[in-house]
């Protein structure tokens, strides 16, 4: 009887370890870091969007997800980013809403993160750090110190286009 119980415990432990191995392998993967390299499927090149603010250009490195690809497919565009929550974020209500598909939900935005606020379907570019929310999904990040151009009160007109130097 004791042997049967011990064997069942060992079998359950073994099954538990095997079922987790795929996730563990992902954690141990030493390949490319999609957070920093962000390749576009089939190209091996990161998609970058140029945002022009007045005379200044900043680059937005886009994520490799369905919502980011939908956003890129709508470029070029000229928009007005509205100041929201005392310069916490700059928002734009995009129509029609971006297709999310299998885009991962939830993030803890930092300054420069370009996200979608899922309940409203709007673009939100974070100028300040914010708490984790399941209602946010990241589609890109403003490179270098480009976010400094948006960290001021008031609405800001910008133009967006695909960075042709990326290709």
mmCIF file of C-alpha atoms in Angstrom:
data_model
loop_
_atom_site.group_PDB
_atom_site.id
_atom_site.type_symbol
_atom_site.label_atom_id
_atom_site.label_comp_id
_atom_site.label_asym_id
_atom_site.label_seq_id
_atom_site.Cartn_x
_atom_site.Cartn_y
_atom_site.Cartn_z
ATOM 1 C CA UNK A 1 0.000 0.000 0.000
ATOM 2 C CA UNK A 2 2.779 2.437 0.966
ATOM 3 C CA UNK A 3 4.642 1.585 -2.236
ATOM 4 C CA UNK A 4 1.522 2.372 -4.325
ATOM 5 C CA UNK A 5 1.079 5.754 -2.618
ATOM 6 C CA UNK A 6 4.747 6.629 -3.081
ATOM 7 C CA UNK A 7 4.628 5.593 -6.760
ATOM 8 C CA UNK A 8 1.501 7.721 -7.322
ATOM 9 C CA UNK A 9 3.173 10.729 -5.705
ATOM 10 C CA UNK A 10 6.294 10.223 -7.810
ATOM 11 C CA UNK A 11 4.207 9.865 -10.979
ATOM 12 C CA UNK A 12 2.235 13.016 -10.201
ATOM 13 C CA UNK A 13 5.482 14.917 -9.563
ATOM 14 C CA UNK A 14 6.988 13.666 -12.803
ATOM 15 C CA UNK A 15 3.891 14.660 -14.797
ATOM 16 C CA UNK A 16 3.958 18.081 -13.179
ATOM 17 C CA UNK A 17 7.592 18.600 -14.167
ATOM 18 C CA UNK A 18 7.011 17.419 -17.749
ATOM 19 C CA UNK A 19 3.942 19.626 -18.238
ATOM 20 C CA UNK A 20 5.929 22.696 -17.137
ATOM 21 C CA UNK A 21 8.988 21.987 -19.266
ATOM 22 C CA UNK A 22 7.756 24.004 -22.253
ATOM 23 C CA UNK A 23 7.345 27.124 -20.124
ATOM 24 C CA UNK A 24 10.689 26.523 -18.430
ATOM 25 C CA UNK A 25 12.384 26.159 -21.808
ATOM 26 C CA UNK A 26 10.991 29.542 -22.820
ATOM 27 C CA UNK A 27 12.395 31.083 -19.652
ATOM 28 C CA UNK A 28 15.801 29.543 -20.294
ATOM 29 C CA UNK A 29 15.873 30.447 -23.997
ATOM 30 C CA UNK A 30 19.049 32.355 -24.749
ATOM 31 C CA UNK A 31 17.967 33.304 -28.252
ATOM 32 C CA UNK A 32 16.904 36.760 -29.369
ATOM 33 C CA UNK A 33 15.047 38.994 -26.962
ATOM 34 C CA UNK A 34 11.770 40.030 -28.600
ATOM 35 C CA UNK A 35 11.399 42.917 -26.121
ATOM 36 C CA UNK A 36 14.499 44.584 -27.524
ATOM 37 C CA UNK A 37 14.822 43.251 -31.062
ATOM 38 C CA UNK A 38 11.139 42.887 -31.968
ATOM 39 C CA UNK A 39 11.385 41.265 -35.426
ATOM 40 C CA UNK A 40 8.476 41.401 -37.835
ATOM 41 C CA UNK A 41 7.376 37.930 -38.970
ATOM 42 C CA UNK A 42 9.188 36.841 -42.081
ATOM 43 C CA UNK A 43 11.450 39.897 -42.337
ATOM 44 C CA UNK A 44 13.871 39.641 -39.428
ATOM 45 C CA UNK A 45 13.726 43.467 -39.291
ATOM 46 C CA UNK A 46 11.984 45.490 -36.600
ATOM 47 C CA UNK A 47 9.212 47.776 -37.827
ATOM 48 C CA UNK A 48 9.812 51.370 -36.825
ATOM 49 C CA UNK A 49 7.376 54.257 -37.112
ATOM 50 C CA UNK A 50 8.569 57.844 -37.476
ATOM 51 C CA UNK A 51 6.577 60.350 -35.428
ATOM 52 C CA UNK A 52 7.090 63.983 -36.399
ATOM 53 C CA UNK A 53 6.404 66.574 -33.699
ATOM 54 C CA UNK A 54 7.000 70.055 -35.074
ATOM 55 C CA UNK A 55 10.519 69.938 -36.526
ATOM 56 C CA UNK A 56 11.514 66.864 -34.494
ATOM 57 C CA UNK A 57 11.370 63.206 -35.492
ATOM 58 C CA UNK A 58 11.240 60.370 -32.996
ATOM 59 C CA UNK A 59 11.182 56.665 -33.667
ATOM 60 C CA UNK A 60 8.658 54.227 -32.274
ATOM 61 C CA UNK A 61 9.812 50.615 -32.249
ATOM 62 C CA UNK A 62 6.680 48.551 -32.790
ATOM 63 C CA UNK A 63 5.849 45.268 -31.087
ATOM 64 C CA UNK A 64 5.366 42.091 -33.078
ATOM 65 C CA UNK A 65 1.637 41.616 -32.524
ATOM 66 C CA UNK A 66 -1.595 41.845 -34.482
ATOM 67 C CA UNK A 67 -2.646 45.231 -33.072
ATOM 68 C CA UNK A 68 0.725 46.809 -33.964
ATOM 69 C CA UNK A 69 0.523 45.401 -37.494
ATOM 70 C CA UNK A 70 -3.015 46.795 -37.856
ATOM 71 C CA UNK A 71 -1.760 50.203 -36.683
ATOM 72 C CA UNK A 72 1.135 50.130 -39.170
ATOM 73 C CA UNK A 73 -1.245 49.199 -42.001
ATOM 74 C CA UNK A 74 -3.075 52.530 -41.486
ATOM 75 C CA UNK A 75 -0.012 54.727 -41.920
ATOM 76 C CA UNK A 76 0.658 57.463 -42.828
ATOM 77 C CA UNK A 77 -1.634 59.558 -40.641
ATOM 78 C CA UNK A 78 -1.780 62.964 -39.039
ATOM 79 C CA UNK A 79 -3.401 63.061 -35.618
ATOM 80 C CA UNK A 80 -3.817 65.198 -32.532
ATOM 81 C CA UNK A 81 -2.716 63.551 -29.310
ATOM 82 C CA UNK A 82 -4.940 64.740 -26.471
ATOM 83 C CA UNK A 83 -3.470 65.396 -23.053
ATOM 84 C CA UNK A 84 -5.009 62.994 -20.539
ATOM 85 C CA UNK A 85 -4.742 62.809 -16.756
ATOM 86 C CA UNK A 86 -2.375 65.738 -16.246
ATOM 87 C CA UNK A 87 0.341 64.667 -18.722
ATOM 88 C CA UNK A 88 0.228 61.017 -17.637
ATOM 89 C CA UNK A 89 -0.632 59.992 -21.174
ATOM 90 C CA UNK A 90 -1.382 61.358 -24.606
ATOM 91 C CA UNK A 91 -4.357 59.642 -26.219
ATOM 92 C CA UNK A 92 -5.906 59.304 -29.652
ATOM 93 C CA UNK A 93 -9.274 57.711 -30.463
ATOM 94 C CA UNK A 94 -8.520 55.643 -33.554
ATOM 95 C CA UNK A 95 -11.407 54.633 -35.835
ATOM 96 C CA UNK A 96 -12.113 51.873 -36.427
ATOM 97 C CA UNK A 97 -10.583 50.334 -33.315
ATOM 98 C CA UNK A 98 -7.450 48.293 -33.876
ATOM 99 C CA UNK A 99 -7.834 44.546 -34.286
ATOM 100 C CA UNK A 100 -6.388 42.893 -31.188
ATOM 101 C CA UNK A 101 -6.513 39.239 -32.254
ATOM 102 C CA UNK A 102 -3.965 37.314 -30.204
ATOM 103 C CA UNK A 103 -2.183 40.461 -28.961
ATOM 104 C CA UNK A 104 -1.074 39.905 -25.339
ATOM 105 C CA UNK A 105 -3.149 41.762 -22.748
ATOM 106 C CA UNK A 106 -1.806 43.559 -19.695
ATOM 107 C CA UNK A 107 1.246 45.729 -19.106
ATOM 108 C CA UNK A 108 2.914 48.071 -16.618
ATOM 109 C CA UNK A 109 3.581 51.080 -18.839
ATOM 110 C CA UNK A 110 6.709 53.180 -18.560
ATOM 111 C CA UNK A 111 7.341 56.559 -20.234
ATOM 112 C CA UNK A 112 7.383 56.050 -23.988
ATOM 113 C CA UNK A 113 5.154 52.967 -24.113
ATOM 114 C CA UNK A 114 2.550 53.068 -26.867
ATOM 115 C CA UNK A 115 -0.496 51.085 -25.776
ATOM 116 C CA UNK A 116 -4.134 50.437 -26.482
ATOM 117 C CA UNK A 117 -6.617 51.034 -23.679
ATOM 118 C CA UNK A 118 -8.896 48.116 -24.506
ATOM 119 C CA UNK A 119 -12.221 49.330 -22.982
ATOM 120 C CA UNK A 120 -12.179 52.539 -25.064
ATOM 121 C CA UNK A 121 -10.134 51.234 -28.006
ATOM 122 C CA UNK A 122 -7.880 54.304 -27.960
ATOM 123 C CA UNK A 123 -4.139 54.682 -28.367
ATOM 124 C CA UNK A 124 -2.430 55.802 -25.143
ATOM 125 C CA UNK A 125 1.201 56.947 -25.135
ATOM 126 C CA UNK A 126 2.455 57.008 -21.573
ATOM 127 C CA UNK A 127 4.468 60.051 -20.472
ATOM 128 C CA UNK A 128 4.709 58.818 -16.887
ATOM 129 C CA UNK A 129 5.083 55.410 -15.297
ATOM 130 C CA UNK A 130 1.743 53.762 -14.469
ATOM 131 C CA UNK A 131 0.530 50.718 -12.583
ATOM 132 C CA UNK A 132 -0.102 47.335 -14.197
ATOM 133 C CA UNK A 133 -3.437 46.996 -15.976
ATOM 134 C CA UNK A 134 -5.053 44.077 -17.799
ATOM 135 C CA UNK A 135 -6.892 46.742 -19.841
ATOM 136 C CA UNK A 136 -3.678 47.867 -21.556
ATOM 137 C CA UNK A 137 -1.838 46.154 -24.362
ATOM 138 C CA UNK A 138 1.540 47.359 -25.616
ATOM 139 C CA UNK A 139 2.050 47.958 -29.326
ATOM 140 C CA UNK A 140 5.294 49.943 -29.310
ATOM 141 C CA UNK A 141 7.809 52.108 -27.476
ATOM 142 C CA UNK A 142 9.266 55.529 -28.284
ATOM 143 C CA UNK A 143 13.032 55.145 -28.577
ATOM 144 C CA UNK A 144 15.727 57.069 -26.733
ATOM 145 C CA UNK A 145 14.510 60.289 -25.092
ATOM 146 C CA UNK A 146 11.825 61.028 -27.707
ATOM 147 C CA UNK A 147 9.076 60.893 -25.073
ATOM 148 C CA UNK A 148 10.389 64.192 -23.669
ATOM 149 C CA UNK A 149 8.714 65.977 -26.601
ATOM 150 C CA UNK A 150 5.299 64.758 -25.398
ATOM 151 C CA UNK A 151 5.808 65.368 -21.678
ATOM 152 C CA UNK A 152 4.058 68.734 -21.612
ATOM 153 C CA UNK A 153 0.528 69.945 -21.001
ATOM 154 C CA UNK A 154 -1.878 70.350 -23.895
ATOM 155 C CA UNK A 155 -2.752 68.596 -27.108
ATOM 156 C CA UNK A 156 -0.001 67.906 -29.656
ATOM 157 C CA UNK A 157 -0.321 67.475 -33.423
ATOM 158 C CA UNK A 158 1.875 64.734 -34.848
ATOM 159 C CA UNK A 159 2.324 62.892 -38.110
ATOM 160 C CA UNK A 160 3.137 59.200 -38.295
ATOM 161 C CA UNK A 161 4.669 57.172 -41.116
ATOM 162 C CA UNK A 162 6.579 53.947 -41.553
ATOM 163 C CA UNK A 163 10.342 54.442 -41.270
ATOM 164 C CA UNK A 164 11.644 53.584 -44.759
ATOM 165 C CA UNK A 165 15.222 53.326 -43.431
ATOM 166 C CA UNK A 166 14.082 50.144 -41.674
ATOM 167 C CA UNK A 167 13.585 48.340 -44.964
#
